[in-house]
């Protein structure tokens, strides 16, 4: 299992081994002990699976506020996505900055998005299936969003605005400056 920090510390790319043979392959896509050995010791409580039918489906930017803040371990079992994590921890040296990663079934890679980050992705091809573990259960009352196209974030989405499909909720999301982040850099969540 390869674990590497992306441009904002805490956000990581994880690539599990894939053991191929004449039948196909086997992969331990998550192993708590192995990940803990790489400094990622998380207790996931829920597994999610979303399917997006078209290229350009954009889900995000979402986060849940404490006490339901979530770490997320995201992987793609069909297709490919451009996955984005935005640092929304007040006082962080990278507050308002983002990191993006292509996550795909072909690359067999994953992205770890810690608490304190807003998360979203855009699909790069039709029929993308995204599987992700989270460390807190879904709580609609604690679910929040910020605008994926907030000019202050200037996220370089690889799908043109005219080709994106968003939920009504995401289209109406506020800009980062319009919300009070519940996260503080260095503080336990
Ligand atoms: C997130 C979630 C949703 N739902 C229900 C609520 C709605 O009836 C339906 C679609 O929910 P939503 O439009 O919030 O789904 P996404 O836009 O894919 O949201 C996700 O998108 C980005 C990428 C994220 O990081 C979050 O995991 C999550 O917010 O599933 C549940 O039943 N459980 C859940 O954990």
Tab-separated table of C-alpha atoms and ligand atoms in Angstrom:
chain	number	residue	atom	x	y	z
A	1	UNK	CA	0.000	0.000	0.000
A	2	UNK	CA	1.507	3.361	-1.060
A	3	UNK	CA	0.571	6.427	1.033
A	4	UNK	CA	1.735	9.906	0.041
A	5	UNK	CA	0.856	13.433	1.155
A	6	UNK	CA	-0.625	15.706	-1.486
A	7	UNK	CA	0.083	19.435	-1.659
A	8	UNK	CA	-1.872	20.181	1.551
A	9	UNK	CA	-0.595	18.000	4.437
A	10	UNK	CA	-3.243	15.621	5.702
A	11	UNK	CA	-4.786	15.053	2.285
A	12	UNK	CA	-3.264	11.842	1.007
A	13	UNK	CA	-3.204	9.588	-2.010
A	14	UNK	CA	-3.378	5.915	-1.111
A	15	UNK	CA	-2.744	3.132	-3.610
A	16	UNK	CA	-3.462	-0.384	-2.370
A	17	UNK	CA	-1.729	-3.368	-3.922
A	18	UNK	CA	-3.651	-5.268	-6.603
A	19	UNK	CA	-2.675	-8.940	-6.861
A	20	UNK	CA	-3.364	-10.157	-10.375
A	21	UNK	CA	-3.475	-13.683	-11.693
A	22	UNK	CA	-5.071	-15.620	-14.530
A	23	UNK	CA	-8.526	-15.214	-12.850
A	24	UNK	CA	-8.329	-11.452	-12.354
A	25	UNK	CA	-7.154	-9.653	-9.219
A	26	UNK	CA	-7.510	-9.366	-5.440
A	27	UNK	CA	-6.957	-6.157	-3.497
A	28	UNK	CA	-7.210	-5.214	0.152
A	29	UNK	CA	-8.809	-1.837	-0.530
A	30	UNK	CA	-8.738	-0.889	3.136
A	31	UNK	CA	-6.755	-2.411	5.978
A	32	UNK	CA	-6.879	-0.519	9.257
A	33	UNK	CA	-3.656	-2.017	10.645
A	34	UNK	CA	-1.664	-1.380	7.468
A	35	UNK	CA	-2.962	2.182	7.184
A	36	UNK	CA	-2.298	2.847	10.873
A	37	UNK	CA	1.286	1.818	10.190
A	38	UNK	CA	1.380	4.724	7.710
A	39	UNK	CA	-0.050	7.141	10.266
A	40	UNK	CA	-3.660	6.929	9.070
A	41	UNK	CA	-5.638	5.394	11.933
A	42	UNK	CA	-9.306	6.063	11.267
A	43	UNK	CA	-12.419	4.316	12.508
A	44	UNK	CA	-14.830	4.257	9.550
A	45	UNK	CA	-18.482	3.767	10.426
A	46	UNK	CA	-20.240	4.058	7.077
A	47	UNK	CA	-19.618	2.983	3.492
A	48	UNK	CA	-21.114	5.003	0.641
A	49	UNK	CA	-21.618	4.216	-3.038
A	50	UNK	CA	-22.682	6.819	-5.576
A	51	UNK	CA	-23.212	6.339	-9.299
A	52	UNK	CA	-23.135	9.254	-11.700
A	53	UNK	CA	-24.551	8.550	-15.152
A	54	UNK	CA	-22.923	11.314	-17.160
A	55	UNK	CA	-19.515	12.894	-17.599
A	56	UNK	CA	-19.534	16.247	-15.824
A	57	UNK	CA	-21.649	15.313	-12.801
A	58	UNK	CA	-20.271	17.510	-10.023
A	59	UNK	CA	-21.045	16.615	-6.423
A	60	UNK	CA	-19.877	19.102	-3.792
A	61	UNK	CA	-18.383	20.908	-2.112
A	62	UNK	CA	-19.675	19.226	1.023
A	63	UNK	CA	-18.756	18.701	4.653
A	64	UNK	CA	-20.540	17.848	7.875
A	65	UNK	CA	-20.080	20.065	10.942
A	66	UNK	CA	-19.089	18.675	14.338
A	67	UNK	CA	-19.977	16.432	16.072
A	68	UNK	CA	-20.643	14.716	12.733
A	69	UNK	CA	-17.531	15.877	10.878
A	70	UNK	CA	-16.222	13.169	8.571
A	71	UNK	CA	-12.877	11.938	7.323
A	72	UNK	CA	-13.437	10.362	3.895
A	73	UNK	CA	-11.544	7.645	2.058
A	74	UNK	CA	-12.673	7.833	-1.572
A	75	UNK	CA	-12.092	5.381	-4.405
A	76	UNK	CA	-13.537	4.744	-7.854
A	77	UNK	CA	-14.579	1.273	-8.976
A	78	UNK	CA	-15.857	2.345	-12.430
A	79	UNK	CA	-14.674	5.314	-14.467
A	80	UNK	CA	-12.691	8.291	-13.243
A	81	UNK	CA	-13.260	11.490	-11.295
A	82	UNK	CA	-11.364	14.673	-10.508
A	83	UNK	CA	-11.542	14.819	-6.743
A	84	UNK	CA	-11.037	18.064	-4.802
A	85	UNK	CA	-10.417	18.824	-1.134
A	86	UNK	CA	-10.606	22.432	0.135
A	87	UNK	CA	-8.993	23.460	3.423
A	88	UNK	CA	-11.676	25.264	5.485
A	89	UNK	CA	-9.874	25.289	8.838
A	90	UNK	CA	-9.769	28.821	10.247
A	91	UNK	CA	-6.181	29.832	10.860
A	92	UNK	CA	-4.722	27.224	8.539
A	93	UNK	CA	-1.776	28.398	6.417
A	94	UNK	CA	-3.630	26.809	3.487
A	95	UNK	CA	-7.109	28.106	4.386
A	96	UNK	CA	-9.189	28.399	1.217
A	97	UNK	CA	-6.631	26.479	-0.802
A	98	UNK	CA	-7.511	23.268	-2.623
A	99	UNK	CA	-5.847	20.128	-3.891
A	100	UNK	CA	-7.130	17.996	-6.769
A	101	UNK	CA	-6.417	14.410	-7.819
A	102	UNK	CA	-7.661	12.173	-10.594
A	103	UNK	CA	-9.032	9.075	-8.868
A	104	UNK	CA	-9.862	6.188	-11.189
A	105	UNK	CA	-10.616	2.500	-11.371
A	106	UNK	CA	-7.688	2.136	-13.738
A	107	UNK	CA	-5.169	3.788	-11.377
A	108	UNK	CA	-6.748	1.979	-8.412
A	109	UNK	CA	-5.862	4.975	-6.267
A	110	UNK	CA	-7.774	6.560	-3.399
A	111	UNK	CA	-7.850	9.990	-1.783
A	112	UNK	CA	-8.079	10.605	1.962
A	113	UNK	CA	-9.957	13.827	2.778
A	114	UNK	CA	-9.637	14.670	6.476
A	115	UNK	CA	-12.117	16.501	8.692
A	116	UNK	CA	-11.740	20.232	8.201
A	117	UNK	CA	-11.890	19.956	4.424
A	118	UNK	CA	-14.794	20.438	2.054
A	119	UNK	CA	-14.982	17.654	-0.528
A	120	UNK	CA	-16.289	17.327	-4.044
A	121	UNK	CA	-15.634	15.687	-7.363
A	122	UNK	CA	-16.555	15.925	-11.009
A	123	UNK	CA	-16.870	12.834	-13.189
A	124	UNK	CA	-14.550	12.582	-16.186
A	125	UNK	CA	-16.576	9.935	-18.017
A	126	UNK	CA	-20.100	8.438	-17.945
A	127	UNK	CA	-21.237	5.780	-15.459
A	128	UNK	CA	-18.767	6.557	-12.671
A	129	UNK	CA	-19.168	4.607	-9.453
A	130	UNK	CA	-17.552	6.096	-6.348
A	131	UNK	CA	-17.187	4.154	-3.103
A	132	UNK	CA	-16.131	5.950	0.063
A	133	UNK	CA	-15.841	5.319	3.752
A	134	UNK	CA	-16.602	7.989	6.330
A	135	UNK	CA	-15.798	8.283	10.033
A	136	UNK	CA	-19.156	9.695	11.120
A	137	UNK	CA	-22.690	8.770	10.102
A	138	UNK	CA	-24.718	10.885	7.715
A	139	UNK	CA	-26.543	13.673	9.497
A	140	UNK	CA	-28.634	15.889	7.211
A	141	UNK	CA	-28.864	18.514	9.960
A	142	UNK	CA	-25.080	18.743	10.001
A	143	UNK	CA	-24.564	18.590	6.215
A	144	UNK	CA	-23.149	21.815	4.728
A	145	UNK	CA	-21.943	22.989	1.340
A	146	UNK	CA	-19.910	25.707	-0.321
A	147	UNK	CA	-20.015	26.783	-3.949
A	148	UNK	CA	-17.864	24.632	-6.234
A	149	UNK	CA	-17.225	27.693	-8.413
A	150	UNK	CA	-16.454	30.166	-5.639
A	151	UNK	CA	-14.103	32.647	-7.345
A	152	UNK	CA	-12.115	32.969	-4.118
A	153	UNK	CA	-11.265	29.246	-4.361
A	154	UNK	CA	-10.636	29.319	-8.128
A	155	UNK	CA	-10.821	25.545	-8.417
A	156	UNK	CA	-9.567	24.449	-11.829
A	157	UNK	CA	-12.295	21.917	-12.622
A	158	UNK	CA	-11.350	19.928	-15.754
A	159	UNK	CA	-14.959	19.962	-17.047
A	160	UNK	CA	-16.341	23.195	-18.524
A	161	UNK	CA	-19.095	24.923	-16.535
A	162	UNK	CA	-21.517	24.413	-19.437
A	163	UNK	CA	-21.001	20.643	-19.233
A	164	UNK	CA	-21.522	20.247	-15.481
A	165	UNK	CA	-24.592	18.662	-13.853
A	166	UNK	CA	-25.236	19.710	-10.266
A	167	UNK	CA	-27.994	19.176	-7.709
A	168	UNK	CA	-30.211	22.151	-6.890
A	169	UNK	CA	-28.619	22.150	-3.439
A	170	UNK	CA	-25.126	22.459	-4.873
A	171	UNK	CA	-26.126	25.139	-7.348
A	172	UNK	CA	-27.421	27.233	-4.458
A	173	UNK	CA	-24.436	26.688	-2.132
A	174	UNK	CA	-22.903	29.783	-0.499
A	175	UNK	CA	-19.371	31.024	-1.043
A	176	UNK	CA	-16.769	30.204	1.598
A	177	UNK	CA	-16.629	33.836	2.748
A	178	UNK	CA	-20.358	33.720	3.498
A	179	UNK	CA	-20.113	30.922	6.043
A	180	UNK	CA	-18.458	30.598	9.420
A	181	UNK	CA	-16.249	27.542	9.325
A	182	UNK	CA	-16.672	25.274	12.355
A	183	UNK	CA	-13.090	24.068	11.978
A	184	UNK	CA	-9.949	25.619	13.488
A	185	UNK	CA	-6.451	24.688	12.410
A	186	UNK	CA	-4.737	22.475	14.961
A	187	UNK	CA	-7.896	22.006	17.055
A	188	UNK	CA	-9.290	18.532	17.661
A	189	UNK	CA	-12.590	17.919	15.905
B	1	LIG	C1	-24.350	11.857	1.711
B	1	LIG	C2	-25.550	10.988	1.971
B	1	LIG	C3	-26.723	11.166	1.272
B	1	LIG	N1	-27.791	10.355	1.536
B	1	LIG	C4	-29.016	10.568	0.746
B	1	LIG	C5	-29.590	11.958	0.845
B	1	LIG	C6	-30.235	12.160	-0.509
B	1	LIG	O1	-31.549	11.595	-0.511
B	1	LIG	C7	-29.370	11.338	-1.456
B	1	LIG	C8	-28.354	12.172	-2.211
B	1	LIG	O2	-27.660	12.957	-1.250
B	1	LIG	P1	-26.673	14.090	-1.751
B	1	LIG	O3	-27.314	14.859	-2.873
B	1	LIG	O4	-26.204	14.863	-0.536
B	1	LIG	O5	-25.488	13.228	-2.347
B	1	LIG	P2	-24.096	13.780	-2.897
B	1	LIG	O6	-24.303	15.069	-3.621
B	1	LIG	O7	-23.444	12.664	-3.601
B	1	LIG	O8	-23.316	14.117	-1.556
B	1	LIG	C9	-22.036	13.608	-1.287
B	1	LIG	O9	-21.183	14.286	-2.133
B	1	LIG	C10	-19.893	14.631	-1.730
B	1	LIG	C11	-18.931	14.143	-2.774
B	1	LIG	C12	-19.483	14.241	-0.377
B	1	LIG	O10	-18.292	14.330	-0.048
B	1	LIG	C13	-20.447	13.761	0.613
B	1	LIG	O11	-20.108	12.434	0.971
B	1	LIG	C14	-21.832	13.809	0.200
B	1	LIG	O12	-22.309	15.079	0.589
B	1	LIG	O13	-28.683	10.378	-0.615
B	1	LIG	C15	-27.748	9.356	2.476
B	1	LIG	O14	-28.736	8.631	2.695
B	1	LIG	N2	-26.588	9.177	3.174
B	1	LIG	C16	-25.473	9.941	2.964
B	1	LIG	O15	-24.433	9.709	3.618
